[in-house]
Amino acid sequence: KNEVEQSPQNLTAQEGEFITINCSYSVGISALHWLQQHPGGGIVSLFMLSSGKKKHGRLIATINIQEKHSSLHITASHPRDSAVYICAVDALLLRGGATNKLIFGTGTLLAVQP
Amino acid sequence: EAGVTQSPTHLIKTRGQQATLRCSPISGHTSVYWYQQALGLGLQFLLWYDEGEERNRGNFPPRFSGRQFPNYSSELNVNALELEDSALYLCASSFWGGRHNSPLHFGNGTRLTVT
């Protein structure tokens, strides 16, 4: 079992739909990252969070530390949102220090159709 | 402000050769991270450098090595290249304060092809 699991693996939506991508992890973490990767490879960091909820434009990320679960929501989706969305966690050492060693989920391929 | 820059964008080598990839972090960032994204394998952590020292490394053989220079730029070296080293190599940078990290900024990657 992977330490970071994402669902769904593939998602097709119509423009304007509300989208949710889920991420579950099994290790202790200092932070969780949501990343966006467009064709060609470049990666953009969308959110880094360790508790609660963050919002940036049409994107919302939430995390529940007790349940080891995070969600990325996209409101009013648009074709330009089409990309791979990757969840990654900064694992904690057993004694509590940060490793800064990201463990990545396998990504969610999102296609938003006009 | 210039983003994280990586060079070259593409690199073609033959098996057994050595490859050198370079990364310049965002100004003010002290940490550089290297990741490998091989086809079908997803992103994997390779190396973390901070203030010129290697702080952590992923599960890769010793022929993957690197260094960080006084200006915080970094170099990844891959010796004795194997076909399975063909991948997109991504660099990221951040400011690591010793306890808390700033958000990561990624470069566009170097696509290494080993023939």
PDB file of C-alpha atoms in Angstrom:
ATOM      1  CA  LYS A   1       0.000   0.000   0.000  1.00  0.00           C
ATOM      2  CA  ASN A   2       1.346   3.427  -0.954  1.00  0.00           C
ATOM      3  CA  GLU A   3       1.934   5.913   1.842  1.00  0.00           C
ATOM      4  CA  VAL A   4       0.006   8.562  -0.130  1.00  0.00           C
ATOM      5  CA  GLU A   5      -3.138   7.561  -1.995  1.00  0.00           C
ATOM      6  CA  GLN A   6      -5.096   9.822  -4.314  1.00  0.00           C
ATOM      7  CA  SER A   7      -8.528   9.414  -5.812  1.00  0.00           C
ATOM      8  CA  PRO A   8      -9.770   9.441  -8.414  1.00  0.00           C
ATOM      9  CA  GLN A   9      -6.887   8.630 -10.771  1.00  0.00           C
ATOM     10  CA  ASN A  10      -8.734  10.155 -13.719  1.00  0.00           C
ATOM     11  CA  LEU A  11     -11.507  12.713 -13.722  1.00  0.00           C
ATOM     12  CA  THR A  12     -13.445  14.240 -16.594  1.00  0.00           C
ATOM     13  CA  ALA A  13     -15.698  17.185 -15.867  1.00  0.00           C
ATOM     14  CA  GLN A  14     -17.791  19.675 -17.782  1.00  0.00           C
ATOM     15  CA  GLU A  15     -16.881  23.331 -17.607  1.00  0.00           C
ATOM     16  CA  GLY A  16     -18.448  24.939 -14.556  1.00  0.00           C
ATOM     17  CA  GLU A  17     -18.621  21.786 -12.438  1.00  0.00           C
ATOM     18  CA  PHE A  18     -17.416  21.585  -8.843  1.00  0.00           C
ATOM     19  CA  ILE A  19     -14.476  19.182  -8.590  1.00  0.00           C
ATOM     20  CA  THR A  20     -13.044  17.328  -5.607  1.00  0.00           C
ATOM     21  CA  ILE A  21      -9.790  15.379  -5.497  1.00  0.00           C
ATOM     22  CA  ASN A  22      -8.991  13.375  -2.387  1.00  0.00           C
ATOM     23  CA  CYS A  23      -5.710  12.443  -0.737  1.00  0.00           C
ATOM     24  CA  SER A  24      -5.138  10.027   2.142  1.00  0.00           C
ATOM     25  CA  TYR A  25      -1.811   9.363   3.809  1.00  0.00           C
ATOM     26  CA  SER A  26      -0.538   6.919   6.387  1.00  0.00           C
ATOM     27  CA  VAL A  27       2.539   8.668   7.841  1.00  0.00           C
ATOM     28  CA  GLY A  28       3.014  11.507  10.288  1.00  0.00           C
ATOM     29  CA  ILE A  29       3.506  14.746   8.425  1.00  0.00           C
ATOM     30  CA  SER A  30       4.720  18.282   8.966  1.00  0.00           C
ATOM     31  CA  ALA A  31       2.875  19.585   5.906  1.00  0.00           C
ATOM     32  CA  LEU A  32       0.869  18.509   2.876  1.00  0.00           C
ATOM     33  CA  HIS A  33       1.321  19.978  -0.585  1.00  0.00           C
ATOM     34  CA  TRP A  34      -1.016  20.175  -3.541  1.00  0.00           C
ATOM     35  CA  LEU A  35       0.815  20.531  -6.850  1.00  0.00           C
ATOM     36  CA  GLN A  36      -0.339  21.093 -10.413  1.00  0.00           C
ATOM     37  CA  GLN A  37       1.559  19.665 -13.364  1.00  0.00           C
ATOM     38  CA  HIS A  38       0.761  20.671 -16.920  1.00  0.00           C
ATOM     39  CA  PRO A  39       1.767  18.722 -20.063  1.00  0.00           C
ATOM     40  CA  GLY A  40       5.456  19.384 -20.665  1.00  0.00           C
ATOM     41  CA  GLY A  41       6.294  18.803 -17.031  1.00  0.00           C
ATOM     42  CA  GLY A  42       6.376  22.133 -15.200  1.00  0.00           C
ATOM     43  CA  ILE A  43       5.019  21.964 -11.653  1.00  0.00           C
ATOM     44  CA  VAL A  44       3.276  24.736  -9.763  1.00  0.00           C
ATOM     45  CA  SER A  45       2.792  24.584  -6.015  1.00  0.00           C
ATOM     46  CA  LEU A  46      -0.861  25.341  -5.276  1.00  0.00           C
ATOM     47  CA  PHE A  47      -1.021  24.919  -1.507  1.00  0.00           C
ATOM     48  CA  MET A  48       1.110  23.948   1.436  1.00  0.00           C
ATOM     49  CA  LEU A  49      -0.939  23.300   4.550  1.00  0.00           C
ATOM     50  CA  SER A  50      -0.609  21.678   7.928  1.00  0.00           C
ATOM     51  CA  SER A  51      -4.081  22.347   9.326  1.00  0.00           C
ATOM     52  CA  GLY A  52      -7.500  23.690   8.443  1.00  0.00           C
ATOM     53  CA  LYS A  53      -8.334  25.202   5.112  1.00  0.00           C
ATOM     54  CA  LYS A  54      -6.761  27.488   2.522  1.00  0.00           C
ATOM     55  CA  LYS A  55      -8.353  29.263  -0.424  1.00  0.00           C
ATOM     56  CA  HIS A  56      -6.815  30.823  -3.498  1.00  0.00           C
ATOM     57  CA  GLY A  57      -9.177  32.048  -6.166  1.00  0.00           C
ATOM     58  CA  ARG A  58     -11.337  29.106  -7.250  1.00  0.00           C
ATOM     59  CA  LEU A  59      -9.171  26.577  -5.440  1.00  0.00           C
ATOM     60  CA  ILE A  60      -9.771  25.385  -1.890  1.00  0.00           C
ATOM     61  CA  ALA A  61      -7.646  22.891   0.049  1.00  0.00           C
ATOM     62  CA  THR A  62      -8.622  21.301   3.341  1.00  0.00           C
ATOM     63  CA  ILE A  63      -6.815  18.938   5.653  1.00  0.00           C
ATOM     64  CA  ASN A  64      -7.947  16.769   8.569  1.00  0.00           C
ATOM     65  CA  ILE A  65      -4.847  15.787  10.508  1.00  0.00           C
ATOM     66  CA  GLN A  66      -6.661  13.309  12.772  1.00  0.00           C
ATOM     67  CA  GLU A  67      -8.138  11.448   9.808  1.00  0.00           C
ATOM     68  CA  LYS A  68      -4.979  11.873   7.685  1.00  0.00           C
ATOM     69  CA  HIS A  69      -6.987  13.159   4.766  1.00  0.00           C
ATOM     70  CA  SER A  70      -6.950  16.181   2.504  1.00  0.00           C
ATOM     71  CA  SER A  71      -9.162  17.409  -0.314  1.00  0.00           C
ATOM     72  CA  LEU A  72      -8.594  19.807  -3.166  1.00  0.00           C
ATOM     73  CA  HIS A  73     -11.707  21.506  -4.508  1.00  0.00           C
ATOM     74  CA  ILE A  74     -12.035  23.471  -7.732  1.00  0.00           C
ATOM     75  CA  THR A  75     -15.132  25.627  -8.029  1.00  0.00           C
ATOM     76  CA  ALA A  76     -16.514  26.667 -11.439  1.00  0.00           C
ATOM     77  CA  SER A  77     -14.005  24.488 -13.285  1.00  0.00           C
ATOM     78  CA  HIS A  78     -12.549  25.715 -16.577  1.00  0.00           C
ATOM     79  CA  PRO A  79     -10.718  23.931 -19.405  1.00  0.00           C
ATOM     80  CA  ARG A  80      -7.491  25.685 -18.347  1.00  0.00           C
ATOM     81  CA  ASP A  81      -7.723  23.720 -15.071  1.00  0.00           C
ATOM     82  CA  SER A  82      -6.959  20.551 -17.066  1.00  0.00           C
ATOM     83  CA  ALA A  83      -3.741  19.156 -15.616  1.00  0.00           C
ATOM     84  CA  VAL A  84      -2.392  16.500 -13.279  1.00  0.00           C
ATOM     85  CA  TYR A  85      -2.959  17.325  -9.618  1.00  0.00           C
ATOM     86  CA  ILE A  86      -0.509  15.762  -7.208  1.00  0.00           C
ATOM     87  CA  CYS A  87      -0.722  15.428  -3.457  1.00  0.00           C
ATOM     88  CA  ALA A  88       2.583  15.189  -1.583  1.00  0.00           C
ATOM     89  CA  VAL A  89       3.426  14.986   2.124  1.00  0.00           C
ATOM     90  CA  ASP A  90       6.453  16.121   4.105  1.00  0.00           C
ATOM     91  CA  ALA A  91       7.034  13.088   6.297  1.00  0.00           C
ATOM     92  CA  LEU A  92       8.024  13.534   9.937  1.00  0.00           C
ATOM     93  CA  LEU A  93      10.878  11.678  11.576  1.00  0.00           C
ATOM     94  CA  LEU A  94       9.884   9.344  14.410  1.00  0.00           C
ATOM     95  CA  ARG A  95      11.435  11.780  16.898  1.00  0.00           C
ATOM     96  CA  GLY A  96       9.425  14.598  15.356  1.00  0.00           C
ATOM     97  CA  GLY A  97      11.814  16.435  13.075  1.00  0.00           C
ATOM     98  CA  ALA A  98      10.980  17.289   9.476  1.00  0.00           C
ATOM     99  CA  THR A  99      12.591  15.251   6.729  1.00  0.00           C
ATOM    100  CA  ASN A 100      11.748  17.647   3.881  1.00  0.00           C
ATOM    101  CA  LYS A 101      11.505  14.413   1.903  1.00  0.00           C
ATOM    102  CA  LEU A 102       8.296  14.655  -0.062  1.00  0.00           C
ATOM    103  CA  ILE A 103       6.306  11.484  -0.605  1.00  0.00           C
ATOM    104  CA  PHE A 104       4.119  11.853  -3.662  1.00  0.00           C
ATOM    105  CA  GLY A 105       0.761  10.470  -4.619  1.00  0.00           C
ATOM    106  CA  THR A 106       0.352   9.099  -8.121  1.00  0.00           C
ATOM    107  CA  GLY A 107      -1.630  12.095  -9.281  1.00  0.00           C
ATOM    108  CA  THR A 108      -5.110  12.790 -10.602  1.00  0.00           C
ATOM    109  CA  LEU A 109      -5.459  13.548 -14.295  1.00  0.00           C
ATOM    110  CA  LEU A 110      -8.201  16.135 -14.669  1.00  0.00           C
ATOM    111  CA  ALA A 111      -9.772  16.986 -18.016  1.00  0.00           C
ATOM    112  CA  VAL A 112     -12.331  19.793 -18.077  1.00  0.00           C
ATOM    113  CA  GLN A 113     -14.353  19.855 -21.258  1.00  0.00           C
ATOM    114  CA  PRO A 114     -15.918  23.058 -22.609  1.00  0.00           C
TER     115      PRO A 114
ATOM    116  CA  GLU B   1      11.786  37.863  -9.609  1.00  0.00           C
ATOM    117  CA  ALA B   2      13.339  35.036 -11.601  1.00  0.00           C
ATOM    118  CA  GLY B   3      11.933  31.593 -10.914  1.00  0.00           C
ATOM    119  CA  VAL B   4      13.844  28.374 -10.426  1.00  0.00           C
ATOM    120  CA  THR B   5      15.888  27.748 -13.545  1.00  0.00           C
ATOM    121  CA  GLN B   6      17.188  24.412 -14.740  1.00  0.00           C
ATOM    122  CA  SER B   7      19.626  23.586 -17.492  1.00  0.00           C
ATOM    123  CA  PRO B   8      19.783  22.018 -19.921  1.00  0.00           C
ATOM    124  CA  THR B   9      16.128  21.484 -20.817  1.00  0.00           C
ATOM    125  CA  HIS B  10      16.955  18.317 -22.709  1.00  0.00           C
ATOM    126  CA  LEU B  11      19.958  16.009 -22.454  1.00  0.00           C
ATOM    127  CA  ILE B  12      20.711  12.906 -24.467  1.00  0.00           C
ATOM    128  CA  LYS B  13      23.405  10.516 -23.256  1.00  0.00           C
ATOM    129  CA  THR B  14      24.431   6.973 -23.944  1.00  0.00           C
ATOM    130  CA  ARG B  15      24.536   4.197 -21.390  1.00  0.00           C
ATOM    131  CA  GLY B  16      27.615   4.344 -19.172  1.00  0.00           C
ATOM    132  CA  GLN B  17      28.175   8.074 -19.611  1.00  0.00           C
ATOM    133  CA  GLN B  18      27.803  10.733 -16.942  1.00  0.00           C
ATOM    134  CA  ALA B  19      25.144  13.445 -16.881  1.00  0.00           C
ATOM    135  CA  THR B  20      25.306  16.792 -15.089  1.00  0.00           C
ATOM    136  CA  LEU B  21      22.134  18.764 -14.452  1.00  0.00           C
ATOM    137  CA  ARG B  22      22.059  22.268 -13.008  1.00  0.00           C
ATOM    138  CA  CYS B  23      19.591  24.269 -10.948  1.00  0.00           C
ATOM    139  CA  SER B  24      19.474  27.875  -9.801  1.00  0.00           C
ATOM    140  CA  PRO B  25      17.057  28.572  -6.940  1.00  0.00           C
ATOM    141  CA  ILE B  26      14.938  31.620  -6.362  1.00  0.00           C
ATOM    142  CA  SER B  27      16.899  34.460  -4.781  1.00  0.00           C
ATOM    143  CA  GLY B  28      16.790  34.141  -0.992  1.00  0.00           C
ATOM    144  CA  HIS B  29      16.139  30.409  -1.012  1.00  0.00           C
ATOM    145  CA  THR B  30      18.728  28.290   0.748  1.00  0.00           C
ATOM    146  CA  SER B  31      17.372  24.812   0.029  1.00  0.00           C
ATOM    147  CA  VAL B  32      17.394  22.917  -3.245  1.00  0.00           C
ATOM    148  CA  TYR B  33      15.588  19.636  -3.831  1.00  0.00           C
ATOM    149  CA  TRP B  34      15.941  17.175  -6.700  1.00  0.00           C
ATOM    150  CA  TYR B  35      13.199  14.826  -7.845  1.00  0.00           C
ATOM    151  CA  GLN B  36      12.985  12.162 -10.527  1.00  0.00           C
ATOM    152  CA  GLN B  37       9.849  11.561 -12.562  1.00  0.00           C
ATOM    153  CA  ALA B  38      10.303   8.433 -14.630  1.00  0.00           C
ATOM    154  CA  LEU B  39       7.601   7.337 -17.029  1.00  0.00           C
ATOM    155  CA  GLY B  40       4.984   5.336 -15.178  1.00  0.00           C
ATOM    156  CA  LEU B  41       6.669   5.725 -11.791  1.00  0.00           C
ATOM    157  CA  GLY B  42       5.541   9.114 -10.559  1.00  0.00           C
ATOM    158  CA  LEU B  43       7.648  11.621  -8.700  1.00  0.00           C
ATOM    159  CA  GLN B  44      10.349  10.400  -6.350  1.00  0.00           C
ATOM    160  CA  PHE B  45      12.514  12.410  -3.963  1.00  0.00           C
ATOM    161  CA  LEU B  46      16.212  12.266  -4.811  1.00  0.00           C
ATOM    162  CA  LEU B  47      18.212  14.776  -2.744  1.00  0.00           C
ATOM    163  CA  TRP B  48      17.876  17.788  -0.450  1.00  0.00           C
ATOM    164  CA  TYR B  49      20.637  20.359  -0.048  1.00  0.00           C
ATOM    165  CA  ASP B  50      20.599  23.226   2.392  1.00  0.00           C
ATOM    166  CA  GLU B  51      23.354  25.742   3.130  1.00  0.00           C
ATOM    167  CA  GLY B  52      25.788  23.723   1.049  1.00  0.00           C
ATOM    168  CA  GLU B  53      25.210  20.390   2.750  1.00  0.00           C
ATOM    169  CA  GLU B  54      23.313  17.269   1.801  1.00  0.00           C
ATOM    170  CA  ARG B  55      20.508  16.966   4.368  1.00  0.00           C
ATOM    171  CA  ASN B  56      18.567  13.977   3.099  1.00  0.00           C
ATOM    172  CA  ARG B  57      18.494  11.589   0.187  1.00  0.00           C
ATOM    173  CA  GLY B  58      15.953   9.213  -1.267  1.00  0.00           C
ATOM    174  CA  ASN B  59      16.322   5.540  -2.130  1.00  0.00           C
ATOM    175  CA  PHE B  60      18.694   5.963  -5.044  1.00  0.00           C
ATOM    176  CA  PRO B  61      22.099   4.365  -5.609  1.00  0.00           C
ATOM    177  CA  PRO B  62      25.306   6.325  -4.864  1.00  0.00           C
ATOM    178  CA  ARG B  63      25.866   7.037  -8.559  1.00  0.00           C
ATOM    179  CA  PHE B  64      23.256   9.757  -8.058  1.00  0.00           C
ATOM    180  CA  SER B  65      25.089  12.571  -6.319  1.00  0.00           C
ATOM    181  CA  GLY B  66      25.227  16.301  -6.273  1.00  0.00           C
ATOM    182  CA  ARG B  67      26.370  19.396  -4.535  1.00  0.00           C
ATOM    183  CA  GLN B  68      25.266  22.874  -3.613  1.00  0.00           C
ATOM    184  CA  PHE B  69      27.490  25.846  -4.269  1.00  0.00           C
ATOM    185  CA  PRO B  70      28.013  28.938  -2.051  1.00  0.00           C
ATOM    186  CA  ASN B  71      25.499  30.861  -4.203  1.00  0.00           C
ATOM    187  CA  TYR B  72      22.943  28.087  -3.407  1.00  0.00           C
ATOM    188  CA  SER B  73      22.801  26.805  -6.965  1.00  0.00           C
ATOM    189  CA  SER B  74      23.048  23.060  -7.278  1.00  0.00           C
ATOM    190  CA  GLU B  75      24.269  20.348  -9.564  1.00  0.00           C
ATOM    191  CA  LEU B  76      22.989  16.785  -9.892  1.00  0.00           C
ATOM    192  CA  ASN B  77      25.400  14.224 -11.266  1.00  0.00           C
ATOM    193  CA  VAL B  78      24.375  10.817 -12.489  1.00  0.00           C
ATOM    194  CA  ASN B  79      27.281   8.467 -13.165  1.00  0.00           C
ATOM    195  CA  ALA B  80      27.323   5.224 -15.152  1.00  0.00           C
ATOM    196  CA  LEU B  81      24.008   6.038 -16.780  1.00  0.00           C
ATOM    197  CA  GLU B  82      21.509   3.232 -17.221  1.00  0.00           C
ATOM    198  CA  LEU B  83      18.540   3.141 -19.579  1.00  0.00           C
ATOM    199  CA  GLU B  84      16.123   3.370 -16.637  1.00  0.00           C
ATOM    200  CA  ASP B  85      17.642   6.717 -15.639  1.00  0.00           C
ATOM    201  CA  SER B  86      15.692   8.253 -18.520  1.00  0.00           C
ATOM    202  CA  ALA B  87      13.280  10.625 -16.804  1.00  0.00           C
ATOM    203  CA  LEU B  88      12.290  14.192 -16.137  1.00  0.00           C
ATOM    204  CA  TYR B  89      14.488  15.600 -13.359  1.00  0.00           C
ATOM    205  CA  LEU B  90      12.854  18.415 -11.429  1.00  0.00           C
ATOM    206  CA  CYS B  91      14.506  20.866  -9.102  1.00  0.00           C
ATOM    207  CA  ALA B  92      12.696  22.890  -6.452  1.00  0.00           C
ATOM    208  CA  SER B  93      13.812  25.499  -3.956  1.00  0.00           C
ATOM    209  CA  SER B  94      12.584  26.877  -0.651  1.00  0.00           C
ATOM    210  CA  PHE B  95      13.729  28.758   2.421  1.00  0.00           C
ATOM    211  CA  TRP B  96      14.263  26.274   5.243  1.00  0.00           C
ATOM    212  CA  GLY B  97      14.296  28.006   8.611  1.00  0.00           C
ATOM    213  CA  GLY B  98      15.399  24.942  10.536  1.00  0.00           C
ATOM    214  CA  ARG B  99      11.892  24.014  11.687  1.00  0.00           C
ATOM    215  CA  HIS B 100       9.480  25.236   9.071  1.00  0.00           C
ATOM    216  CA  ASN B 101       9.729  25.271   5.307  1.00  0.00           C
ATOM    217  CA  SER B 102       8.451  27.903   2.913  1.00  0.00           C
ATOM    218  CA  PRO B 103       6.354  26.749  -0.070  1.00  0.00           C
ATOM    219  CA  LEU B 104       8.302  25.042  -2.806  1.00  0.00           C
ATOM    220  CA  HIS B 105       9.014  26.613  -6.177  1.00  0.00           C
ATOM    221  CA  PHE B 106       9.733  24.229  -9.023  1.00  0.00           C
ATOM    222  CA  GLY B 107      11.776  24.553 -12.175  1.00  0.00           C
ATOM    223  CA  ASN B 108      10.595  23.262 -15.537  1.00  0.00           C
ATOM    224  CA  GLY B 109      12.845  20.233 -15.405  1.00  0.00           C
ATOM    225  CA  THR B 110      15.570  18.588 -17.440  1.00  0.00           C
ATOM    226  CA  ARG B 111      14.468  15.700 -19.619  1.00  0.00           C
ATOM    227  CA  LEU B 112      17.269  13.137 -19.658  1.00  0.00           C
ATOM    228  CA  THR B 113      17.207  10.446 -22.305  1.00  0.00           C
ATOM    229  CA  VAL B 114      19.656   7.560 -22.061  1.00  0.00           C
ATOM    230  CA  THR B 115      20.139   5.505 -25.219  1.00  0.00           C
TER     231      THR B 115
END
